[in-house]
Short mmCIF file of N, CA, C and O in Angstrom, two decimals:
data_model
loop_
_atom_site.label_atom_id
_atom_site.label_comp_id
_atom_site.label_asym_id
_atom_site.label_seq_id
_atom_site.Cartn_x
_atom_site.Cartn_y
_atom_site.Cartn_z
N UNK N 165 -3.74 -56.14 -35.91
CA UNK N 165 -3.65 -56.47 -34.49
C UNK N 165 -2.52 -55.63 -33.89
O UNK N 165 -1.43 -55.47 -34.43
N UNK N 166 -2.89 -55.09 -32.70
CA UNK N 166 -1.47 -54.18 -32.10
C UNK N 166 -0.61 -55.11 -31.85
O UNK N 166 -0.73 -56.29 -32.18
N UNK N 167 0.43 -54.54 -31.19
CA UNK N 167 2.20 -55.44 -30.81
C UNK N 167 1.84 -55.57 -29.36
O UNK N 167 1.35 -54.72 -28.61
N UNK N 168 2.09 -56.46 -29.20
CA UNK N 168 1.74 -57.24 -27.92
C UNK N 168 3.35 -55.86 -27.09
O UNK N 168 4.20 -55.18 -27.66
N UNK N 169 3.01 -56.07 -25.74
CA UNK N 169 3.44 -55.10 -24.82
C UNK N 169 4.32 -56.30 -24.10
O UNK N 169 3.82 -57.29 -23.58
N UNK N 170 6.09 -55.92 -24.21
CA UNK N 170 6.47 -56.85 -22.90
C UNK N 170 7.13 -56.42 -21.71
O UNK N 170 8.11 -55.69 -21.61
N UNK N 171 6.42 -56.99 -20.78
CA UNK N 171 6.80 -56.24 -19.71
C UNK N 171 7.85 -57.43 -18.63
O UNK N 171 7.46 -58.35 -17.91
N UNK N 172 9.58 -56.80 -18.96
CA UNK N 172 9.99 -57.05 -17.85
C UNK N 172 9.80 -57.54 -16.16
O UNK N 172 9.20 -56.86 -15.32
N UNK N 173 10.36 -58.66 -15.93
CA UNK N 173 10.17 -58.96 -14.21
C UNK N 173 11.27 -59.04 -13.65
O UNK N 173 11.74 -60.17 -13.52
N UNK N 174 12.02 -57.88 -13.15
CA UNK N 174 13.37 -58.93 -12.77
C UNK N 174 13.52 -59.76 -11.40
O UNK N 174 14.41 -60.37 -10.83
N UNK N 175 12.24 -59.47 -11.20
CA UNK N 175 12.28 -60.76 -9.79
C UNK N 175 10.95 -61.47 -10.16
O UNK N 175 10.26 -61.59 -11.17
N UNK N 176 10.89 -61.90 -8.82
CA UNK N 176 9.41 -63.20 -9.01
C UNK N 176 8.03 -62.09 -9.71
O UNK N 176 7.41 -61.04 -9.55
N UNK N 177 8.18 -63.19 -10.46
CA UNK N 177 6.04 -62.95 -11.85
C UNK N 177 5.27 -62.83 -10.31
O UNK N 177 5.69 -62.97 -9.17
N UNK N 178 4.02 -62.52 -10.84
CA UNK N 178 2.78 -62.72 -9.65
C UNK N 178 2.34 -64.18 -9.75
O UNK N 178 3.00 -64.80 -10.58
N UNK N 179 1.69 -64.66 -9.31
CA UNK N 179 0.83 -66.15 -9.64
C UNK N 179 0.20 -65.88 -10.92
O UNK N 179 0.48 -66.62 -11.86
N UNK N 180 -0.66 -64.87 -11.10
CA UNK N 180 -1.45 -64.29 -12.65
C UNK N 180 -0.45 -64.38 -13.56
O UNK N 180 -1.06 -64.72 -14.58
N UNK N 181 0.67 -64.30 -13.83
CA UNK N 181 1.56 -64.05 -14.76
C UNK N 181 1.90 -65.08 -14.97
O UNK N 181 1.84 -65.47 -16.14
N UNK N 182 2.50 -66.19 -13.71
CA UNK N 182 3.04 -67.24 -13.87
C UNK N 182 2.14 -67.94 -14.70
O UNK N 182 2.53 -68.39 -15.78
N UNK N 183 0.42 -68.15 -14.12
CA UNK N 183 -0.47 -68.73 -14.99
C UNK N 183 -0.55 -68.25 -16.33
O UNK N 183 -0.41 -69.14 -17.17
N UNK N 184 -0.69 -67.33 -16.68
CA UNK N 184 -0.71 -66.74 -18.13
C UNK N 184 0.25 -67.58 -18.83
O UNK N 184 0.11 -68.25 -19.85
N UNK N 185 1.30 -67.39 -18.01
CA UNK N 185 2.18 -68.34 -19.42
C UNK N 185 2.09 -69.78 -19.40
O UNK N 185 2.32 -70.19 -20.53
N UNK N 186 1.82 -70.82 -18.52
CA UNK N 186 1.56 -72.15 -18.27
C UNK N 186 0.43 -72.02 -19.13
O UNK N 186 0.42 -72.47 -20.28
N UNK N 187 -0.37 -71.52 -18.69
CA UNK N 187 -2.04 -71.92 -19.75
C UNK N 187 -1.58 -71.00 -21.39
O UNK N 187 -2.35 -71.21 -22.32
N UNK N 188 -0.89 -70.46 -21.53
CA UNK N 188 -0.95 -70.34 -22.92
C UNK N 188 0.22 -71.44 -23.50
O UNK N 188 0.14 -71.75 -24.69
N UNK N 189 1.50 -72.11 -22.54
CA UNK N 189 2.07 -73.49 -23.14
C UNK N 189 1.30 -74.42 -23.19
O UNK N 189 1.58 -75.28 -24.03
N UNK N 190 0.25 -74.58 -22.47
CA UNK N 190 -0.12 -75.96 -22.06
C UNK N 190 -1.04 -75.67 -23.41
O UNK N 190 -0.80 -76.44 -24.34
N UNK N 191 -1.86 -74.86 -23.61
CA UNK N 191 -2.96 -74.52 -25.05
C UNK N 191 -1.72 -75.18 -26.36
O UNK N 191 -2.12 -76.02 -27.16
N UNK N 192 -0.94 -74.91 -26.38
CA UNK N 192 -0.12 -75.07 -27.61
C UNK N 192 0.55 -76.57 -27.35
O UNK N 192 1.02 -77.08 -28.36
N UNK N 193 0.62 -77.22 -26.30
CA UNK N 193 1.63 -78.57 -25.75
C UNK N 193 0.44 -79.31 -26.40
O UNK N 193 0.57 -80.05 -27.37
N UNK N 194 -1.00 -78.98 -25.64
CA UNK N 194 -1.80 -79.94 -25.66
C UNK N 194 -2.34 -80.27 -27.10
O UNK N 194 -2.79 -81.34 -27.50
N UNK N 195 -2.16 -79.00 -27.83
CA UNK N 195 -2.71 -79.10 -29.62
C UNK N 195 -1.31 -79.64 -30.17
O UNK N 195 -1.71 -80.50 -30.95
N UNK N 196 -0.23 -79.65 -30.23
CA UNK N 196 0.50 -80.30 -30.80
C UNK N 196 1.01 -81.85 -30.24
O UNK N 196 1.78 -82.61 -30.83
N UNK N 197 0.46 -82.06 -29.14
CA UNK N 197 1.57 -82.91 -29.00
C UNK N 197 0.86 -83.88 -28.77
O UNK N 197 1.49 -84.86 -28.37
N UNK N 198 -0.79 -84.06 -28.92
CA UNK N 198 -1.90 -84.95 -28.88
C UNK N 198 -1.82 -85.44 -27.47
O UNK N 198 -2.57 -86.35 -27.13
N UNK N 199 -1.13 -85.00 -26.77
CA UNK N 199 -1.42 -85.63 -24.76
C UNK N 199 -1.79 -84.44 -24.37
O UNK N 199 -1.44 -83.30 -24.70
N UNK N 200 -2.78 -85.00 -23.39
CA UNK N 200 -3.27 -83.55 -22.30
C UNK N 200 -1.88 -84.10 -20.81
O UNK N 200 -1.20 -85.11 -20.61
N UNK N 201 -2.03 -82.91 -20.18
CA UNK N 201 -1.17 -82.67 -18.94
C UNK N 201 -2.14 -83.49 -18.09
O UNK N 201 -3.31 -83.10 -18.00
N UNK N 202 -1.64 -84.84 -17.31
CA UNK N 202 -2.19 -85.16 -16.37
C UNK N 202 -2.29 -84.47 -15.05
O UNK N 202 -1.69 -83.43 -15.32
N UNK N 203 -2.63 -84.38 -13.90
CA UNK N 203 -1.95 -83.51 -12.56
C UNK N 203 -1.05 -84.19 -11.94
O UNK N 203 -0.70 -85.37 -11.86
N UNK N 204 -0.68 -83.00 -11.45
CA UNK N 204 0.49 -83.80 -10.10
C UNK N 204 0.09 -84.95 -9.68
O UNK N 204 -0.88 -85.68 -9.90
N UNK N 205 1.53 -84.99 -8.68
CA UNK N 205 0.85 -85.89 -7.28
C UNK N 205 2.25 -85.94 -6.35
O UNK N 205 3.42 -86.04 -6.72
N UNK N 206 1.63 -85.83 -4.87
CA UNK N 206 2.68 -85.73 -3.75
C UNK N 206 2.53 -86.78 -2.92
O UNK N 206 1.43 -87.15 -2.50
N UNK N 207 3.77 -87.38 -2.59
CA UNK N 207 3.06 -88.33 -1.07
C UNK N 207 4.01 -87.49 0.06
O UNK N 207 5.20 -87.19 0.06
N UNK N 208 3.04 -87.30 0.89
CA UNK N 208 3.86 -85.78 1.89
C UNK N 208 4.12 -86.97 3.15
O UNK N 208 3.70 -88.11 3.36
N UNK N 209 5.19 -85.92 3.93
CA UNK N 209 5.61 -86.59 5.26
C UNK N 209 4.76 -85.37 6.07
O UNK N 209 4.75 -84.16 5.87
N UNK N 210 3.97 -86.27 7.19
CA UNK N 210 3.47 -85.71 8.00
C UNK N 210 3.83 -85.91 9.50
O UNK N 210 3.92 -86.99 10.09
N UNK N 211 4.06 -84.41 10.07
CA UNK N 211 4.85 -84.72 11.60
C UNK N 211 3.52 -85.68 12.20
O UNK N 211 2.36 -85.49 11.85
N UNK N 212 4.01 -86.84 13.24
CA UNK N 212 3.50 -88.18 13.95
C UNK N 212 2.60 -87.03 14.76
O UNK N 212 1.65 -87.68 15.20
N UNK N 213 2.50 -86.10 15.04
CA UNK N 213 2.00 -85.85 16.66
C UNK N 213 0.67 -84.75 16.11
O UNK N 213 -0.47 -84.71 16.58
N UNK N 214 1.30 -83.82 14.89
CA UNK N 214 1.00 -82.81 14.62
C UNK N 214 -0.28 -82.98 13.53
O UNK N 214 -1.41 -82.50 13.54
N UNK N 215 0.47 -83.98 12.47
CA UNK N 215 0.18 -84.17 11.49
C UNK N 215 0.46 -83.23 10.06
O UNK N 215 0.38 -83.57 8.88
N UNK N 216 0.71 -82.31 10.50
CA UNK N 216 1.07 -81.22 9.54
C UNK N 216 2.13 -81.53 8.78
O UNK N 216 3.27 -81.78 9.16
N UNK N 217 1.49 -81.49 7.17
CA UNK N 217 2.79 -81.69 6.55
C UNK N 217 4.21 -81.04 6.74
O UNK N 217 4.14 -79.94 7.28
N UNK N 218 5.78 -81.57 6.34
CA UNK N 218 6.74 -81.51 7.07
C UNK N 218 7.70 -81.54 5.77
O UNK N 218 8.77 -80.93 5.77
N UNK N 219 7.16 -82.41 4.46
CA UNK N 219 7.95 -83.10 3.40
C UNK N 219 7.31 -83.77 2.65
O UNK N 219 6.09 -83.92 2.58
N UNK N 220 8.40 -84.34 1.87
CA UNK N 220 7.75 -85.37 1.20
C UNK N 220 8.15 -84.67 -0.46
O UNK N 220 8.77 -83.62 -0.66
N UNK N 221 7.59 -85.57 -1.48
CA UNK N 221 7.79 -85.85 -2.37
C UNK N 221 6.67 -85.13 -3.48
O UNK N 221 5.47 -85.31 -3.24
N UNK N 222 7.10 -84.23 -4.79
CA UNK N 222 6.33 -83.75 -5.57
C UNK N 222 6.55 -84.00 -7.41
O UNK N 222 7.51 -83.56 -8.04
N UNK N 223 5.32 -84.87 -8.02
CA UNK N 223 5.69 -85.14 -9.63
C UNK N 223 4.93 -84.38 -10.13
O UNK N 223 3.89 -83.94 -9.63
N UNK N 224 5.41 -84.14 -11.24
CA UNK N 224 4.49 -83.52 -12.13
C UNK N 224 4.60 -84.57 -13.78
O UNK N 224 5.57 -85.26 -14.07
N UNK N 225 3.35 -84.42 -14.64
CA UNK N 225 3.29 -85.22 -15.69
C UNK N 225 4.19 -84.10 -16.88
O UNK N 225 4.08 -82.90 -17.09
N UNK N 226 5.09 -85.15 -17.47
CA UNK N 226 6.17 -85.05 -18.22
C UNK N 226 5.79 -85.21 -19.79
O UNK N 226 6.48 -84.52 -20.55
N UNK N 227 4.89 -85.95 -20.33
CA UNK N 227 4.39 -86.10 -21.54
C UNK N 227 5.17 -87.56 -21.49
O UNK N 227 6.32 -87.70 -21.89
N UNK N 228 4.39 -88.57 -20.97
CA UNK N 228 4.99 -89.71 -20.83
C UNK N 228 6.01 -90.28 -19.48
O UNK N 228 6.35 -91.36 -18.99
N UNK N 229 6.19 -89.15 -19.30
CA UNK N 229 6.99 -89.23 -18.14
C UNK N 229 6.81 -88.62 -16.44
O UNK N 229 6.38 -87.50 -16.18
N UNK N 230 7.15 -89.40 -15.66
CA UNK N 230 6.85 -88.52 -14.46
C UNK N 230 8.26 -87.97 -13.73
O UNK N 230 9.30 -88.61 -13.54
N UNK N 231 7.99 -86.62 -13.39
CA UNK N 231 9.29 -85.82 -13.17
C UNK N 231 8.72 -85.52 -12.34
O UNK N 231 7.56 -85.11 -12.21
N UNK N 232 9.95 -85.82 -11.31
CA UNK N 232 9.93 -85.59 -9.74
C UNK N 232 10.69 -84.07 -9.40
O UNK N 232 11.91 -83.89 -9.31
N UNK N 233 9.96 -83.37 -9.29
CA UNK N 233 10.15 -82.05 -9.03
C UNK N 233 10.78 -81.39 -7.88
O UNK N 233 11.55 -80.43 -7.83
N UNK N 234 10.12 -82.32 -6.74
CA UNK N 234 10.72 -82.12 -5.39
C UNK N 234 10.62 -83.32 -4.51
O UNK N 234 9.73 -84.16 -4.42
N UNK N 235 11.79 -83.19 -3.88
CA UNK N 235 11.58 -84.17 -2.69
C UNK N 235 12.48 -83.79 -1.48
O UNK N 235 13.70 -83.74 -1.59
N UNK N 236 11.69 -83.46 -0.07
CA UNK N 236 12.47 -82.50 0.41
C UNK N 236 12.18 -83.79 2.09
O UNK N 236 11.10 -84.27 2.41
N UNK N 237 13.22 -83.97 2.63
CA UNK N 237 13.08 -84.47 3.98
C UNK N 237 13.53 -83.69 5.40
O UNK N 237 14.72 -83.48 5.64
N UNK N 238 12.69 -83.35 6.12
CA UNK N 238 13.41 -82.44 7.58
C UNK N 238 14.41 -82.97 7.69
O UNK N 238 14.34 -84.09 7.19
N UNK N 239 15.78 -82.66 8.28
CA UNK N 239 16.92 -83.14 9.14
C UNK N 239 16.54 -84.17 10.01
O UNK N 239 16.96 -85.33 9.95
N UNK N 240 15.54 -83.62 11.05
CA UNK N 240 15.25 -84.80 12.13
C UNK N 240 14.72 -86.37 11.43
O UNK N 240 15.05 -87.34 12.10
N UNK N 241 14.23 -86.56 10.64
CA UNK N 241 13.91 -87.39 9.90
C UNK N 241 14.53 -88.32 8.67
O UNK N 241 13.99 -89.31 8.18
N UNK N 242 15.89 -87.70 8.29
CA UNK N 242 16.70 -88.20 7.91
C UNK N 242 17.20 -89.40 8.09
O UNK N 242 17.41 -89.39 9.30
N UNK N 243 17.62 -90.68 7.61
CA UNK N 243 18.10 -91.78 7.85
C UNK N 243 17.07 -92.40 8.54
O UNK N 243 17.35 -92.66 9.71
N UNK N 244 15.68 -92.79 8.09
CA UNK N 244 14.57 -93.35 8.75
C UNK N 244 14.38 -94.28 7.25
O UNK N 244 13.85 -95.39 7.29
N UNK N 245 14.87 -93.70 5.97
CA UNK N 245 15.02 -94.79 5.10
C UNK N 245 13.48 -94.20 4.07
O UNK N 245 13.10 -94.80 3.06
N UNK N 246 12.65 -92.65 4.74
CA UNK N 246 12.05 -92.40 3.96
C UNK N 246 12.12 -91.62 2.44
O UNK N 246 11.15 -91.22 1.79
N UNK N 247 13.52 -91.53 2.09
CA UNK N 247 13.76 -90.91 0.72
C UNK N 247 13.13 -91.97 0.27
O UNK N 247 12.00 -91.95 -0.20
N UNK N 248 14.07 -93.30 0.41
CA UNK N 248 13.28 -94.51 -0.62
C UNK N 248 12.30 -95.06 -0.57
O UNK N 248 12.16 -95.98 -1.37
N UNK N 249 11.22 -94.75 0.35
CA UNK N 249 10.30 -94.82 0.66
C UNK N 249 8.97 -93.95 -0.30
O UNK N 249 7.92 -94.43 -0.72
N UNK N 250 9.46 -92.63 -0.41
CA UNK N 250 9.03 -91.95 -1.23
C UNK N 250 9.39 -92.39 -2.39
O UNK N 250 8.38 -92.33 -3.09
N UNK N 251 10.35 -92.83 -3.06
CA UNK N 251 10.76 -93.11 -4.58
C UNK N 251 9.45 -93.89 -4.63
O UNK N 251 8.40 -93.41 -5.04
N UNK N 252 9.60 -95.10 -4.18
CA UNK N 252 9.13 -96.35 -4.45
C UNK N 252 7.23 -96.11 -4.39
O UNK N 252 6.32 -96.75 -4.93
N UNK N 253 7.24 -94.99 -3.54
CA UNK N 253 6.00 -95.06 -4.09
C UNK N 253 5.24 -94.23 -5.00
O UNK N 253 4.16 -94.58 -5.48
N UNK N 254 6.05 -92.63 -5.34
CA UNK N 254 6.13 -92.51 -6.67
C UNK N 254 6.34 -92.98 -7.82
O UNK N 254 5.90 -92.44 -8.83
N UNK N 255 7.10 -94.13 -7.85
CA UNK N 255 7.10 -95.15 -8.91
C UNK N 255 6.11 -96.02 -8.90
O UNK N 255 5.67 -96.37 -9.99
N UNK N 256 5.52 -96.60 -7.66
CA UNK N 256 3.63 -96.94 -8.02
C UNK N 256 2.72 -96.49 -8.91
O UNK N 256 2.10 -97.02 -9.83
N UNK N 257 2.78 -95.17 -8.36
CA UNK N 257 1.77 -94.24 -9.33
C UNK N 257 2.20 -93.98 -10.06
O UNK N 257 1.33 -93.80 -10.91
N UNK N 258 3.65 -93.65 -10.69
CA UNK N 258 3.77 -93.54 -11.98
C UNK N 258 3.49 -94.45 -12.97
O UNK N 258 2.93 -94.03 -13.98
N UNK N 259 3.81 -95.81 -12.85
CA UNK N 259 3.24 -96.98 -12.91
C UNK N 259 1.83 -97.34 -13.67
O UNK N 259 1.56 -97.76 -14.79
N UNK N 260 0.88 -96.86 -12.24
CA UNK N 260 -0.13 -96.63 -12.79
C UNK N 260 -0.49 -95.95 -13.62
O UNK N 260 -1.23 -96.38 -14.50
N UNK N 261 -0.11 -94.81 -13.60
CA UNK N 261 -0.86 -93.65 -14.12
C UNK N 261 -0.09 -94.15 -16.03
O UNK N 261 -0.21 -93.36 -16.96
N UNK N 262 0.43 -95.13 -16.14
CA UNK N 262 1.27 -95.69 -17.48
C UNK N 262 2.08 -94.81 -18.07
O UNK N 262 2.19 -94.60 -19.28
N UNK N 263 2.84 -94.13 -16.88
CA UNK N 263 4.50 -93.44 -17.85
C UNK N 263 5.33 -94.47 -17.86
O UNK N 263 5.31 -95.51 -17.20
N UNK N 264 6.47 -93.88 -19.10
CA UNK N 264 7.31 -95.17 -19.36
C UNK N 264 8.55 -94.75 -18.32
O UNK N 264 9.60 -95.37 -18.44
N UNK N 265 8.45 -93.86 -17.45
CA UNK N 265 9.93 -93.77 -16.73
C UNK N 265 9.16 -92.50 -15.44
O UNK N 265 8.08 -91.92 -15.32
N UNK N 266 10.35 -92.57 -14.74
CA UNK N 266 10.15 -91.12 -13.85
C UNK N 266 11.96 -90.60 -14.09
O UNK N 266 13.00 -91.24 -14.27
N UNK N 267 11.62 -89.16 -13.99
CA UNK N 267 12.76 -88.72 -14.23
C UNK N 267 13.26 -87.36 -13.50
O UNK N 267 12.33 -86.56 -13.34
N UNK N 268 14.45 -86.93 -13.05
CA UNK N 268 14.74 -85.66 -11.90
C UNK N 268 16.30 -85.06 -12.31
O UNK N 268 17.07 -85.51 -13.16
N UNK N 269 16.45 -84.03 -11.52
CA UNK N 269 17.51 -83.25 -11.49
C UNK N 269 17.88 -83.56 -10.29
O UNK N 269 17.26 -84.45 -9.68
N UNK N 270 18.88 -82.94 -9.75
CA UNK N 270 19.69 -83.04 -8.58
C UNK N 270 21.02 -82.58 -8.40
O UNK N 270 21.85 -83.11 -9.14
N UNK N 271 21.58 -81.39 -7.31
CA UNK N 271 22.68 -80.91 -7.44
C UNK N 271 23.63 -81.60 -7.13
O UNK N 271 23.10 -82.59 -6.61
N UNK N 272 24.50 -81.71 -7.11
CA UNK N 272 25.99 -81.63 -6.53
C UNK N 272 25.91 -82.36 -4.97
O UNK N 272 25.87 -83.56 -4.66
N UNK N 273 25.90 -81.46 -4.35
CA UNK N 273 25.58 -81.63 -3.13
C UNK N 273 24.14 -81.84 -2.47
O UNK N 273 23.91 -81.48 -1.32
N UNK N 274 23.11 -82.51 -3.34
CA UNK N 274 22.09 -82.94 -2.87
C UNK N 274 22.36 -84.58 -2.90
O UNK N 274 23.08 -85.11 -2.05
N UNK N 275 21.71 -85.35 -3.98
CA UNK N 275 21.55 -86.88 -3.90
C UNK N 275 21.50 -87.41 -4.58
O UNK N 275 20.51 -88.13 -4.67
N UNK N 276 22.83 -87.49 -5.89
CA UNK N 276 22.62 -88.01 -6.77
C UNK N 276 23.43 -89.88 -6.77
O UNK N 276 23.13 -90.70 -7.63
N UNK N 277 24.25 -90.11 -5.82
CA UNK N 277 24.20 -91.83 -5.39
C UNK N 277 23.15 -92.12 -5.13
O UNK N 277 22.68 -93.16 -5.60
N UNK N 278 22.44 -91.32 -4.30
CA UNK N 278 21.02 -91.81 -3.83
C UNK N 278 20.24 -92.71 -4.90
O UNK N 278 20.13 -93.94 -4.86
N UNK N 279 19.73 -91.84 -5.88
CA UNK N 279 19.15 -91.89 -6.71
C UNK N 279 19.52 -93.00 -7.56
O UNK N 279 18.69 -93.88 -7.77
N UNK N 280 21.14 -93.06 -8.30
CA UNK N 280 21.92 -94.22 -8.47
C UNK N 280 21.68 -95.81 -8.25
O UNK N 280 21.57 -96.77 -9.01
N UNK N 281 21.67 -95.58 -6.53
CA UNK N 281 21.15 -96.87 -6.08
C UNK N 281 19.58 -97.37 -6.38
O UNK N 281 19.27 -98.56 -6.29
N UNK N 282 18.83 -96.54 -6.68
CA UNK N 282 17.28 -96.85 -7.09
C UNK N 282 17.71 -97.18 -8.30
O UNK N 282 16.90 -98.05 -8.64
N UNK N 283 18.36 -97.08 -9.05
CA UNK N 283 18.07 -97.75 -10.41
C UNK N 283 17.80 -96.44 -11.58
O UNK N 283 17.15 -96.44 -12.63
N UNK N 284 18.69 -95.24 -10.82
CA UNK N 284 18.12 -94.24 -11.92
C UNK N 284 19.74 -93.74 -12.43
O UNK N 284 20.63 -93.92 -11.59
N UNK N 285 20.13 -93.14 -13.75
CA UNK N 285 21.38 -93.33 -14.75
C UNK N 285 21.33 -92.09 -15.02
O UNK N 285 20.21 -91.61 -15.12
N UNK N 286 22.43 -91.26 -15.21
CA UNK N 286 22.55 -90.02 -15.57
C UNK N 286 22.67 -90.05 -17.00
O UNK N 286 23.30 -90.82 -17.72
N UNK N 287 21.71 -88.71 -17.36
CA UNK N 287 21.80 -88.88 -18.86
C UNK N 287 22.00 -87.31 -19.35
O UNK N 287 21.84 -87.05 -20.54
N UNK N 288 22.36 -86.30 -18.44
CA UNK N 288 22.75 -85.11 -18.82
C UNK N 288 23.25 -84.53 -17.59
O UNK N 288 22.75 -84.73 -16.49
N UNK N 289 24.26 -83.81 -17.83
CA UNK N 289 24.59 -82.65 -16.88
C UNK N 289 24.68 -81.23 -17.38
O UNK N 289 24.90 -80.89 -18.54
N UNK N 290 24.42 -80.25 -16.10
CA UNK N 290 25.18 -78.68 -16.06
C UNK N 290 27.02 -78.77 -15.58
O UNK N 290 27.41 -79.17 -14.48
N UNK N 291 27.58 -78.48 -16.30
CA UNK N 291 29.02 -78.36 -15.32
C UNK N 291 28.90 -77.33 -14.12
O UNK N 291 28.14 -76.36 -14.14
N UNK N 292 29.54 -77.58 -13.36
CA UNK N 292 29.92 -76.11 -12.63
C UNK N 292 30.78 -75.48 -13.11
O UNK N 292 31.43 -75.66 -14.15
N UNK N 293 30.86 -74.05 -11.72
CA UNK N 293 32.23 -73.53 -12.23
C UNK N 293 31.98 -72.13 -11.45
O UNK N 293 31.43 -72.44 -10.39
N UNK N 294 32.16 -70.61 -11.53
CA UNK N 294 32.83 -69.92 -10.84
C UNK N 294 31.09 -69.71 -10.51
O UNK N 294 30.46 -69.79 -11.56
N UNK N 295 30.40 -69.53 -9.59
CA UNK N 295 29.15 -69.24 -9.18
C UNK N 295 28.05 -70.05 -10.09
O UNK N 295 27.20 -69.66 -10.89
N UNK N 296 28.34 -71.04 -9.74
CA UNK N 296 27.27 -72.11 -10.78
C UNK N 296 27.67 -73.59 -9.99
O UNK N 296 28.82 -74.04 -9.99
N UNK N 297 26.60 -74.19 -9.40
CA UNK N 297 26.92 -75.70 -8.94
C UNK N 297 26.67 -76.53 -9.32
O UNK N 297 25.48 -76.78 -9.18
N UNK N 298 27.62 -77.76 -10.16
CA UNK N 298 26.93 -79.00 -10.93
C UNK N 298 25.96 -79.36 -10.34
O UNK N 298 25.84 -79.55 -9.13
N UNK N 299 24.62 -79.56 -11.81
CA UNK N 299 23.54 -80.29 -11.58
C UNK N 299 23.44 -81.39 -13.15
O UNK N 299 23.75 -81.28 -14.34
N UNK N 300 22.62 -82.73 -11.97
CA UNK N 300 22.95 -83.78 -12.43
C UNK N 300 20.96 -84.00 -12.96
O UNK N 300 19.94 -83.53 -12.45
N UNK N 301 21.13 -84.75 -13.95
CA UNK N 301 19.70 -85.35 -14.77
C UNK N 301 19.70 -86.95 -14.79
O UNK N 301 20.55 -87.65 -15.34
N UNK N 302 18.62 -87.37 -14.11
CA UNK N 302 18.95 -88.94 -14.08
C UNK N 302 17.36 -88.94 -14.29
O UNK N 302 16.49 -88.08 -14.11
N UNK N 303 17.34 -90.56 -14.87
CA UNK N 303 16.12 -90.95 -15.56
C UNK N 303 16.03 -92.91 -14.67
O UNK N 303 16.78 -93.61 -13.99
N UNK N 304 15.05 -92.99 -15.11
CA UNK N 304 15.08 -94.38 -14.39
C UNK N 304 13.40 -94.93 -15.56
O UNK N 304 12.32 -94.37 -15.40
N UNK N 305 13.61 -96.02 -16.58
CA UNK N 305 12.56 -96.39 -17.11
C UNK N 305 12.08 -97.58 -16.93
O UNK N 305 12.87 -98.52 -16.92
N UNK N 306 11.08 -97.73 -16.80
CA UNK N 306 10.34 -99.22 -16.55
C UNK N 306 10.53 -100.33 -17.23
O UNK N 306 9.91 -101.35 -16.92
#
């Protein structure tokens, strides 16, 4: 068999590339680790007038777990009480869908009391330091 060819990216893969390597982990996750990858799931904020999504909340399946990938709220919308709004109902469906926890990252200066107050516990960090900003790992299990 020839030697596989590697080719450097030093900026963003294409989508083709990115897939290449997801579908050749997920081929090897799914034969060893006896779980298939469930799909996502988002509950989006949609502007009142427009309807166009604006935000909102993104999981992906963890192998037991649901990891909240993103959760992003406009400014204007802030303090309407929909961060926890979104938790709570990602924790529905996680629920359902029978993971034993949901679990996230979070910087420094994003929301990690937030998170705290839901009932979720830090269980790893990045330190900071000279061009690097602490990021925090919190888990929350059923």
């Amino acid at each position: 068999m020839p030697t596989p060819v590697l080719d450097i990216i030093p900026n963003e893969p294409s989508a083709d590339d990115l897939r290449a390597i997801v579908a050749s982990l997920n081929v090897y996750n799914d034969a060893n680790s006896g779980m298939a990858d469930q799909p996502g799931f988002a509950i989006v904020i949609r502007d009142p007038e427009t309807l166009v999504a604006v935000g909102g909340l993104y999981a992906v399946d963890g192998y037991g777990w649901a990891f909240v990938r993103y959760l992003a709220i406009p400014g204007q919308y802030r303090g309407l009480g929909l961060g926890r709004r979104l938790m709570e109902e990602a924790e529905k469906v996680a629920r359902a869908r029978g993971y034993i926890g949901m679990w996230l990252d979070t910087f420094e200066f994003q929301a990690r009391p937030f998170y705290e107050k839901l009932g979720f516990e830090l269980f790893g960090e990045l330190e900071g330091g000279p061009g690097a900003i602490p990021r925090y790992f919190l888990k929350k299990r059923f």
